[in-house]
Amino acid sequence: MSIEVNNLTHIYHRGTPLETVALRDISMEVPDGGWVSIVGHTGSGKSTLAQHLDALLLPDEGSVLVDGLSTDVKKDLRKIRRKVGLVFQYPEQQLFAETVREELSFGPKNWGEIDDIDRTLAEVMEQVGLDESYLERSPFKLSGGEKRRVAIASVLAVRPSYLVLDEPTAGLDASGRHRLVELLSRIHSDGTAVIMVTHDLEIALDLSDRIIALEKGTIACQGSPEEIVLSLESRPVSGLVLPDICKIWLGVKNRGMEIPFSCDPIYLA
Ligand code: ADP
């Protein structure tokens, strides 16, 4: 079970003067239960790639397969969207209902999964760390961090196998980022695969099994955090600056000493 992207190309406004090749020949894989981060400069194609993973966008060339289902097959699109949940960059792009309860119930109702809906809501509220008093509140009157939790909960309410998050830490302060990272780690350890779009290389290095670095719509490098650090040291990618701790690690490694890789989570400070 996995998401497989093969030679994906995406072109906006094809055949017009506004034509933009946002992704060119991208191949990558997200294993079931894994944590993959997509990093890169603004405009490198991260959001476009994220939107392909749940078939919100469809390939101009190449293919996207989710647990063997192809986004090329019209009748499979619904099943793919059921398996992959996408959390948009800004909660305001996603939230629409008058109450949190209504917001969280929308997905299960849409998929016809209304048995025990109260229990599902209680479970996801607990998972995202909000008490049940929030259910009757307006999502629009919550703080930025709380809105983001509701947006994540509304996607989790249909129990996707893969959770795609577009810049989940954008706009959060250090403690908000820390709490969000804790939340995502918990969701991941509960068995959901996480695909995180981020410009925050430090968080990506610290949490991911695998990182894909995009540059102008192509893959500049991909691999484990260790491989990405080594690759970025020998070939920098625009917009990705290695954290100081990684440079220290490289210094130690270059002197022939092996230490287990861990990018010190400075954001916890
Ligand atoms: P990132 O998420 O890394 O900032 P995007 O995927 O948003 O990158 O954008 C990749 C490229 O595609 C950029 O050149 C951007 O201007 C262009 N692009 C993104 N969305 C659209 C769109 N809806 N219409 C036209 N061009 C777009």
Coordinates of C-alpha atoms and ligand atoms in Angstrom, one line a residue:
M1 CA 0.0 0.0 0.0
S2 CA 1.4 3.4 -1.0
I3 CA 1.0 6.5 -3.1
E4 CA 3.1 6.3 -6.2
V5 CA 3.8 9.2 -8.4
N6 CA 5.4 8.4 -11.8
N7 CA 6.8 11.0 -14.2
L8 CA 4.2 13.5 -13.2
T9 CA 4.1 16.8 -15.2
H10 CA 1.6 19.6 -14.5
I11 CA 1.1 22.5 -16.7
Y12 CA -1.2 25.5 -15.8
H13 CA -3.0 27.3 -18.6
R14 CA -1.6 25.0 -21.3
G15 CA -1.5 26.5 -24.7
T16 CA -2.1 30.0 -23.6
P17 CA 0.4 32.9 -23.0
L18 CA 0.1 32.2 -19.3
E19 CA 1.3 28.6 -19.7
T20 CA 3.4 27.6 -16.6
V21 CA 5.1 24.2 -16.2
A22 CA 4.6 23.8 -12.4
L23 CA 5.9 20.2 -12.2
R24 CA 8.1 18.3 -14.6
D25 CA 8.8 14.6 -14.5
I26 CA 8.3 14.0 -10.8
S27 CA 8.5 10.5 -9.4
M28 CA 8.2 9.7 -5.7
E29 CA 6.5 7.3 -3.3
V30 CA 4.8 7.6 0.0
P31 CA 4.6 4.3 1.9
D32 CA 1.6 3.4 4.0
G33 CA 2.3 4.8 7.5
G34 CA 5.4 6.8 6.4
W35 CA 6.2 10.5 6.9
V36 CA 7.3 12.3 3.7
S37 CA 8.0 16.0 3.6
I38 CA 8.0 18.1 0.4
V39 CA 10.3 21.1 0.7
G40 CA 11.4 23.9 -1.6
H41 CA 11.3 27.6 -2.3
T42 CA 8.0 29.5 -2.9
G43 CA 6.9 28.6 -6.4
S44 CA 8.9 25.4 -6.6
G45 CA 5.7 23.3 -7.1
K46 CA 5.0 22.0 -3.6
S47 CA 1.3 22.9 -3.4
T48 CA 0.7 21.6 -7.0
L49 CA 2.3 18.3 -6.1
A50 CA 0.2 18.1 -2.8
Q51 CA -3.0 18.7 -4.8
H52 CA -2.2 15.8 -7.1
L53 CA -1.9 13.4 -4.2
D54 CA -5.7 13.5 -3.5
A55 CA -6.7 14.0 -7.1
L56 CA -7.7 17.6 -6.7
L57 CA -5.5 18.2 -9.7
L58 CA -5.0 15.6 -12.4
P59 CA -1.7 14.9 -14.3
D60 CA -1.0 16.4 -17.7
E61 CA 1.5 13.6 -18.1
G62 CA 2.5 10.7 -15.9
S63 CA 0.4 9.0 -13.3
V64 CA -0.6 9.0 -9.6
L65 CA -1.6 5.8 -8.0
V66 CA -3.1 5.5 -4.5
D67 CA -3.1 2.0 -3.1
G68 CA -3.1 0.8 -6.7
L69 CA -6.0 3.1 -7.8
S70 CA -5.1 5.4 -10.6
T71 CA -6.2 9.1 -10.8
D72 CA -6.6 8.4 -14.6
V73 CA -9.6 6.2 -13.9
K74 CA -12.7 8.4 -13.3
K75 CA -14.6 5.9 -11.2
D76 CA -11.6 5.6 -8.8
L77 CA -11.4 9.3 -8.0
R78 CA -13.9 9.1 -5.3
K79 CA -12.2 6.2 -3.6
I80 CA -8.8 8.0 -3.9
R81 CA -10.3 11.2 -2.3
R82 CA -11.7 9.0 0.5
K83 CA -8.2 7.6 1.2
V84 CA -6.2 10.8 1.0
G85 CA -7.2 13.8 3.2
L86 CA -5.9 17.3 2.2
V87 CA -5.5 20.1 4.8
F88 CA -5.2 23.4 3.0
Q89 CA -2.5 26.0 4.0
Y90 CA -5.0 28.4 5.5
P91 CA -7.9 27.0 7.6
E92 CA -10.1 29.8 6.1
Q93 CA -9.7 28.0 2.7
Q94 CA -11.3 24.9 4.2
L95 CA -13.7 25.9 7.0
F96 CA -17.3 26.9 6.0
A97 CA -19.8 25.7 8.6
E98 CA -21.5 27.6 11.5
T99 CA -20.3 25.2 14.2
V100 CA -17.4 22.9 14.7
R101 CA -19.8 20.0 15.0
E102 CA -21.2 20.8 11.5
E103 CA -17.7 21.2 10.1
L104 CA -16.6 17.8 11.4
S105 CA -19.8 16.0 10.4
F106 CA -19.6 17.1 6.8
G107 CA -17.0 14.5 5.7
P108 CA -18.6 11.5 7.4
K109 CA -22.1 12.6 6.0
N110 CA -20.6 13.1 2.5
W111 CA -19.2 9.6 2.6
G112 CA -22.4 8.1 4.1
E113 CA -20.6 7.1 7.3
I114 CA -23.1 8.4 9.8
D115 CA -23.2 5.4 12.2
D116 CA -21.8 6.5 15.5
I117 CA -21.0 9.9 14.3
D118 CA -21.0 11.3 17.8
R119 CA -18.3 8.8 18.8
T120 CA -16.2 9.7 15.7
L121 CA -16.4 13.4 16.6
A122 CA -15.4 12.8 20.2
E123 CA -12.4 10.7 19.0
V124 CA -11.1 13.3 16.5
M125 CA -11.6 16.1 18.9
E126 CA -9.5 14.2 21.5
Q127 CA -7.0 13.4 18.8
V128 CA -6.5 17.1 18.0
G129 CA -6.5 18.1 21.6
L130 CA -9.8 20.1 21.7
D131 CA -12.4 19.5 24.4
E132 CA -16.0 18.8 23.3
S133 CA -17.2 22.3 24.4
Y134 CA -15.7 23.5 21.1
L135 CA -18.3 21.5 19.1
E136 CA -20.9 24.2 19.4
R137 CA -18.6 27.1 18.7
S138 CA -18.1 28.9 15.5
P139 CA -14.9 27.8 13.8
F140 CA -14.4 31.3 12.6
K141 CA -14.2 32.7 16.2
L142 CA -11.3 30.4 17.2
S143 CA -7.6 31.3 17.4
G144 CA -5.3 30.5 14.5
G145 CA -4.0 27.4 16.2
E146 CA -7.5 26.2 17.1
K147 CA -8.8 26.8 13.6
R148 CA -5.9 24.7 12.2
R149 CA -6.8 21.9 14.7
V150 CA -10.5 22.0 13.5
A151 CA -9.4 21.9 9.9
I152 CA -7.2 18.8 10.6
A153 CA -10.0 17.2 12.7
S154 CA -12.5 17.7 9.8
V155 CA -10.2 15.7 7.5
L156 CA -9.4 13.1 10.1
A157 CA -13.1 12.5 10.7
V158 CA -13.3 10.3 7.7
R159 CA -10.2 8.4 8.8
P160 CA -7.9 8.8 5.7
S161 CA -4.9 6.5 5.3
Y162 CA -2.9 9.5 4.1
L163 CA -2.9 13.0 5.5
V164 CA -1.5 15.7 3.2
L165 CA -0.8 19.1 4.9
D166 CA 0.1 22.2 3.0
E167 CA 2.4 24.4 5.2
P168 CA 0.7 23.4 8.5
T169 CA 3.0 25.6 10.6
A170 CA 2.5 28.8 8.5
G171 CA 1.6 31.7 10.6
L172 CA 2.1 29.9 14.0
D173 CA 4.5 31.2 16.7
A174 CA 7.2 28.9 18.2
S175 CA 4.8 27.4 20.8
G176 CA 2.1 26.9 18.2
R177 CA 4.5 25.1 15.9
H178 CA 5.7 22.9 18.8
R179 CA 2.1 21.9 19.7
L180 CA 1.3 21.3 16.0
V181 CA 4.3 19.1 15.6
E182 CA 3.3 17.1 18.7
L183 CA -0.2 16.7 17.2
L184 CA 1.1 15.5 13.8
S185 CA 3.5 13.1 15.5
R186 CA 0.6 11.6 17.5
I187 CA -1.6 11.3 14.3
H188 CA 1.4 9.6 12.6
S189 CA 2.0 7.2 15.4
D190 CA -1.7 6.3 15.4
G191 CA -0.9 4.8 11.9
T192 CA -1.8 7.6 9.4
A193 CA 0.8 8.4 6.8
V194 CA 1.8 12.1 6.8
I195 CA 2.8 14.1 3.8
M196 CA 3.8 17.6 4.8
V197 CA 4.5 20.5 2.5
T198 CA 6.8 22.9 4.2
H199 CA 9.5 25.5 3.7
D200 CA 10.8 24.6 7.1
L201 CA 13.7 22.3 6.4
E202 CA 14.4 21.9 10.1
I203 CA 11.0 20.4 10.9
A204 CA 11.2 18.2 7.8
L205 CA 14.7 16.9 8.8
D206 CA 13.5 16.2 12.3
L207 CA 10.3 14.3 11.5
S208 CA 10.4 12.7 8.1
D209 CA 11.4 9.3 6.9
R210 CA 12.0 10.8 3.5
I211 CA 12.3 14.3 2.1
I212 CA 11.7 15.5 -1.5
A213 CA 13.3 18.8 -2.3
L214 CA 11.7 20.6 -5.3
E215 CA 13.4 23.3 -7.3
K216 CA 11.6 25.1 -10.2
G217 CA 9.1 22.1 -10.6
T218 CA 11.7 19.4 -10.6
I219 CA 13.2 17.1 -7.9
A220 CA 16.5 18.6 -6.8
C221 CA 17.1 15.7 -4.4
Q222 CA 15.2 13.1 -2.5
G223 CA 16.1 10.7 0.3
S224 CA 16.4 10.2 4.0
P225 CA 17.2 13.2 6.2
E226 CA 20.8 12.2 6.3
E227 CA 21.0 11.9 2.5
I228 CA 19.3 15.3 2.1
V229 CA 21.8 17.0 4.4
L230 CA 24.7 15.4 2.5
S231 CA 23.2 16.3 -0.8
L232 CA 22.4 19.9 0.2
E233 CA 25.9 20.4 1.4
S234 CA 27.4 19.4 -1.9
R235 CA 24.7 21.0 -4.1
P236 CA 22.7 23.8 -2.5
V237 CA 19.0 24.2 -3.5
S238 CA 17.5 27.7 -3.6
G239 CA 15.5 28.5 -0.5
L240 CA 16.8 25.6 1.6
V241 CA 19.3 26.6 4.2
L242 CA 20.8 23.8 6.4
P243 CA 20.3 24.4 10.1
D244 CA 23.5 25.1 12.1
I245 CA 23.1 21.8 13.9
C246 CA 23.3 19.9 10.6
K247 CA 26.6 21.7 9.8
I248 CA 28.0 20.6 13.1
W249 CA 26.9 17.1 12.4
L250 CA 28.5 17.3 8.9
G251 CA 31.8 18.5 10.6
V252 CA 31.7 15.5 13.0
K253 CA 30.9 13.1 10.2
N254 CA 33.7 14.5 8.0
R255 CA 36.1 13.8 10.8
G256 CA 35.2 10.1 10.4
M257 CA 32.9 9.9 13.5
E258 CA 29.5 8.3 13.2
I259 CA 26.8 9.7 15.3
P260 CA 23.1 9.0 15.0
F261 CA 21.5 11.7 13.0
S262 CA 19.2 14.0 14.9
C263 CA 18.5 17.5 13.9
D264 CA 18.2 19.3 17.2
P265 CA 14.7 20.6 17.4
I266 CA 15.5 24.2 18.0
Y267 CA 11.9 25.1 17.5
L268 CA 11.2 23.4 20.8
A269 CA 13.2 26.1 22.6
Ligands
ADP1 P1 4.8 26.3 -4.0 O1 3.7 25.6 -3.3 O2 6.1 25.6 -3.9 O3 4.9 27.8 -3.7 P2 3.0 26.2 -6.4 O4 2.7 24.8 -6.6 O5 2.0 27.0 -5.7 O6 4.4 26.3 -5.6 O7 3.4 26.9 -7.8 C1 4.2 26.3 -8.7 C2 4.2 27.2 -10.0 O8 2.9 27.1 -10.6 C3 4.4 28.7 -9.7 O9 5.1 29.2 -10.8 C4 3.1 29.3 -9.6 O10 3.0 30.6 -10.0 C5 2.3 28.4 -10.6 N1 0.9 28.3 -10.2 C6 0.4 27.8 -9.1 N2 -0.9 27.7 -9.0 C7 -1.3 28.2 -10.2 C8 -2.6 28.5 -10.8 N3 -3.8 28.2 -10.2 N4 -2.6 29.0 -12.1 C9 -1.5 29.3 -12.7 N5 -0.3 29.1 -12.2 C10 -0.2 28.6 -11.0

